PDB file of C-alpha atoms in Angstrom:
ATOM      1  CA  UNK A   1      -8.226   9.991  -3.877  1.00 50.00           C
ATOM      2  CA  UNK A   2      -6.620  12.806  -1.574  1.00 56.00           C
ATOM      3  CA  UNK A   3      -3.312  12.552  -3.498  1.00 57.00           C
ATOM      4  CA  UNK A   4      -4.895  14.291  -6.408  1.00 65.00           C
ATOM      5  CA  UNK A   5      -4.720  17.821  -5.003  1.00 64.00           C
ATOM      6  CA  UNK A   6      -1.286  17.910  -6.257  1.00 79.00           C
ATOM      7  CA  UNK A   7       0.173  18.410  -2.923  1.00 85.00           C
ATOM      8  CA  UNK A   8       1.440  14.703  -1.793  1.00 91.00           C
ATOM      9  CA  UNK A   9       3.180  16.315   1.444  1.00 91.00           C
ATOM     10  CA  UNK A  10      -0.515  17.929   2.410  1.00 92.00           C
ATOM     11  CA  UNK A  11      -2.360  14.180   1.240  1.00 91.00           C
ATOM     12  CA  UNK A  12       0.105  12.636   4.016  1.00 94.00           C
ATOM     13  CA  UNK A  13      -0.599  14.581   6.664  1.00 94.00           C
ATOM     14  CA  UNK A  14      -4.429  14.485   5.823  1.00 93.00           C
ATOM     15  CA  UNK A  15      -4.276  10.708   5.449  1.00 93.00           C
ATOM     16  CA  UNK A  16      -2.392  10.504   8.879  1.00 95.00           C
ATOM     17  CA  UNK A  17      -5.080  12.326  10.542  1.00 95.00           C
ATOM     18  CA  UNK A  18      -8.184  10.372   9.167  1.00 94.00           C
ATOM     19  CA  UNK A  19      -6.286   7.203   9.873  1.00 94.00           C
ATOM     20  CA  UNK A  20      -6.006   8.069  13.609  1.00 93.00           C
ATOM     21  CA  UNK A  21      -9.638   8.602  13.448  1.00 95.00           C
ATOM     22  CA  UNK A  22     -10.198   5.607  11.723  1.00 94.00           C
ATOM     23  CA  UNK A  23      -8.134   3.148  13.839  1.00 93.00           C
ATOM     24  CA  UNK A  24      -9.994   5.068  16.893  1.00 95.00           C
ATOM     25  CA  UNK A  25     -13.106   4.292  15.809  1.00 95.00           C
ATOM     26  CA  UNK A  26     -13.105   1.205  13.517  1.00 92.00           C
ATOM     27  CA  UNK A  27      -9.831  -0.272  14.397  1.00 87.00           C
ATOM     28  CA  UNK A  28      -8.578  -3.531  11.965  1.00 89.00           C
ATOM     29  CA  UNK A  29     -11.076  -2.958   9.266  1.00 94.00           C
ATOM     30  CA  UNK A  30     -10.945  -2.837   5.352  1.00 92.00           C
ATOM     31  CA  UNK A  31     -11.048   1.203   5.095  1.00 95.00           C
ATOM     32  CA  UNK A  32      -8.082   1.378   7.564  1.00 94.00           C
ATOM     33  CA  UNK A  33      -6.254  -1.071   5.797  1.00 95.00           C
ATOM     34  CA  UNK A  34      -7.160   0.949   2.570  1.00 95.00           C
ATOM     35  CA  UNK A  35      -5.916   4.093   4.226  1.00 95.00           C
ATOM     36  CA  UNK A  36      -2.552   2.526   5.625  1.00 96.00           C
ATOM     37  CA  UNK A  37      -1.996   1.358   2.037  1.00 96.00           C
ATOM     38  CA  UNK A  38      -2.492   4.681   0.470  1.00 95.00           C
ATOM     39  CA  UNK A  39      -0.021   6.007   2.923  1.00 96.00           C
ATOM     40  CA  UNK A  40       2.627   3.580   2.031  1.00 95.00           C
ATOM     41  CA  UNK A  41       2.099   4.621  -1.360  1.00 94.00           C
ATOM     42  CA  UNK A  42       2.469   8.025  -0.815  1.00 95.00           C
ATOM     43  CA  UNK A  43       5.647   7.853   1.162  1.00 95.00           C
ATOM     44  CA  UNK A  44       7.293   5.888  -1.505  1.00 93.00           C
ATOM     45  CA  UNK A  45       6.216   8.705  -4.038  1.00 92.00           C
ATOM     46  CA  UNK A  46       7.415  11.438  -1.869  1.00 92.00           C
ATOM     47  CA  UNK A  47      10.937   9.823  -1.408  1.00 90.00           C
ATOM     48  CA  UNK A  48      10.687   7.843   1.515  1.00 92.00           C
ATOM     49  CA  UNK A  49      11.131   4.323   0.338  1.00 91.00           C
ATOM     50  CA  UNK A  50      12.319   3.024   3.792  1.00 92.00           C
ATOM     51  CA  UNK A  51       9.430   4.402   5.451  1.00 95.00           C
ATOM     52  CA  UNK A  52       7.003   3.572   2.562  1.00 95.00           C
ATOM     53  CA  UNK A  53       8.317   0.069   3.176  1.00 94.00           C
ATOM     54  CA  UNK A  54       7.703  -0.348   6.784  1.00 95.00           C
ATOM     55  CA  UNK A  55       4.079   1.140   6.522  1.00 96.00           C
ATOM     56  CA  UNK A  56       3.261  -1.553   3.345  1.00 96.00           C
ATOM     57  CA  UNK A  57       4.765  -4.578   5.131  1.00 95.00           C
ATOM     58  CA  UNK A  58       2.657  -3.639   8.504  1.00 95.00           C
ATOM     59  CA  UNK A  59      -0.365  -3.250   6.187  1.00 96.00           C
ATOM     60  CA  UNK A  60       0.340  -6.520   4.349  1.00 96.00           C
ATOM     61  CA  UNK A  61       0.747  -8.321   7.588  1.00 95.00           C
ATOM     62  CA  UNK A  62      -2.914  -7.126   8.625  1.00 95.00           C
ATOM     63  CA  UNK A  63      -4.416  -7.575   5.229  1.00 95.00           C
ATOM     64  CA  UNK A  64      -3.110 -11.263   4.955  1.00 94.00           C
ATOM     65  CA  UNK A  65      -4.804 -11.755   8.594  1.00 94.00           C
ATOM     66  CA  UNK A  66      -8.059  -9.803   7.752  1.00 92.00           C
ATOM     67  CA  UNK A  67      -8.677 -10.777   4.159  1.00 93.00           C
ATOM     68  CA  UNK A  68      -6.436 -13.789   3.650  1.00 91.00           C
ATOM     69  CA  UNK A  69      -3.251 -13.873   0.962  1.00 92.00           C
ATOM     70  CA  UNK A  70      -4.975 -14.142  -2.061  1.00 92.00           C
ATOM     71  CA  UNK A  71      -7.672 -11.497  -1.611  1.00 93.00           C
ATOM     72  CA  UNK A  72      -6.801  -8.825  -4.523  1.00 94.00           C
ATOM     73  CA  UNK A  73      -6.359  -6.017  -1.929  1.00 93.00           C
ATOM     74  CA  UNK A  74      -3.473  -7.789  -0.302  1.00 94.00           C
ATOM     75  CA  UNK A  75      -1.963  -8.625  -3.351  1.00 94.00           C
ATOM     76  CA  UNK A  76      -2.311  -4.849  -4.434  1.00 93.00           C
ATOM     77  CA  UNK A  77      -0.451  -4.415  -1.339  1.00 94.00           C
ATOM     78  CA  UNK A  78       2.313  -6.976  -1.975  1.00 94.00           C
ATOM     79  CA  UNK A  79       2.652  -5.596  -5.361  1.00 93.00           C
ATOM     80  CA  UNK A  80       3.113  -2.092  -4.295  1.00 93.00           C
ATOM     81  CA  UNK A  81       5.783  -3.388  -1.884  1.00 93.00           C
ATOM     82  CA  UNK A  82       7.609  -4.995  -4.328  1.00 91.00           C
ATOM     83  CA  UNK A  83       7.714  -2.085  -6.492  1.00 90.00           C
ATOM     84  CA  UNK A  84       9.069  -0.134  -3.766  1.00 90.00           C
ATOM     85  CA  UNK A  85      11.394  -2.650  -2.328  1.00 87.00           C
ATOM     86  CA  UNK A  86      12.907  -3.463  -5.999  1.00 79.00           C
ATOM     87  CA  UNK A  87      14.920  -0.139  -6.228  1.00 68.00           C
ATOM     88  CA  UNK A  88      16.048   0.173  -2.312  1.00 55.00           C
ATOM     89  CA  UNK A  89      16.812  -3.255  -1.555  1.00 57.00           C
ATOM     90  CA  UNK A  90      18.385  -4.310  -4.964  1.00 55.00           C
ATOM     91  CA  UNK A  91      15.756  -7.193  -4.909  1.00 48.00           C
ATOM     92  CA  UNK A  92      14.422  -7.230  -8.887  1.00 50.00           C
ATOM     93  CA  UNK A  93      14.770 -10.788  -9.403  1.00 49.00           C
ATOM     94  CA  UNK A  94      13.389 -11.761  -5.932  1.00 54.00           C
ATOM     95  CA  UNK A  95      10.562  -9.025  -6.529  1.00 52.00           C
ATOM     96  CA  UNK A  96      10.208 -10.394 -10.142  1.00 54.00           C
ATOM     97  CA  UNK A  97       9.730 -13.845  -9.345  1.00 52.00           C
ATOM     98  CA  UNK A  98       7.056 -13.105  -6.218  1.00 57.00           C
ATOM     99  CA  UNK A  99       5.044 -11.267  -8.883  1.00 55.00           C
ATOM    100  CA  UNK A 100       5.096 -14.020 -11.416  1.00 52.00           C
ATOM    101  CA  UNK A 101       4.065 -16.293  -8.395  1.00 53.00           C
ATOM    102  CA  UNK A 102       1.124 -13.705  -7.839  1.00 57.00           C
ATOM    103  CA  UNK A 103       0.178 -13.280 -11.615  1.00 53.00           C
ATOM    104  CA  UNK A 104       1.464 -10.121 -11.517  1.00 52.00           C
ATOM    105  CA  UNK A 105       3.838 -10.000 -14.700  1.00 48.00           C
ATOM    106  CA  UNK A 106       3.752  -6.386 -15.557  1.00 46.00           C
ATOM    107  CA  UNK A 107       6.027  -4.662 -13.201  1.00 42.00           C
ATOM    108  CA  UNK A 108       5.235  -0.822 -13.354  1.00 47.00           C
ATOM    109  CA  UNK A 109       1.368  -1.130 -14.366  1.00 48.00           C
ATOM    110  CA  UNK A 110       0.134  -0.260 -10.989  1.00 47.00           C
ATOM    111  CA  UNK A 111      -3.470   1.005 -13.001  1.00 49.00           C
ATOM    112  CA  UNK A 112      -4.783  -2.717 -12.446  1.00 47.00           C
ATOM    113  CA  UNK A 113      -4.551  -2.464  -8.720  1.00 48.00           C
ATOM    114  CA  UNK A 114      -5.447   1.621  -8.231  1.00 50.00           C
ATOM    115  CA  UNK A 115      -9.036   1.328  -7.938  1.00 46.00           C
ATOM    116  CA  UNK A 116      -8.712  -2.132  -5.365  1.00 46.00           C
ATOM    117  CA  UNK A 117      -6.372   0.092  -3.430  1.00 48.00           C
ATOM    118  CA  UNK A 118      -8.328   2.892  -3.254  1.00 49.00           C
ATOM    119  CA  UNK A 119     -11.494   1.163  -2.784  1.00 49.00           C
TER     120      UNK A 119
END
């Protein structure tokens, strides 16, 4: 939601500030995980794929613990992580196999997960 302002770098700064407060007040919470996921997506969109992968990998680990491996938010993060990893690590075949395993056979179609990830 914050990224809709058009200034992605400002959106990242805003998310980082919100995230600090969320982590301090809420700790490991669904909202905190959602903010971290959004931060990872924005980092990817601003040309920082390595940093995005690091954030998304950490979020995925925590979401698997908090929500479970098959929860829609966990799957949305896994999907985004694979989309970011595909061009940066040349992992297209592995990513496609993992997407199919998760039932996500339309790489590039983020729309189905935007509402869940933003949630």
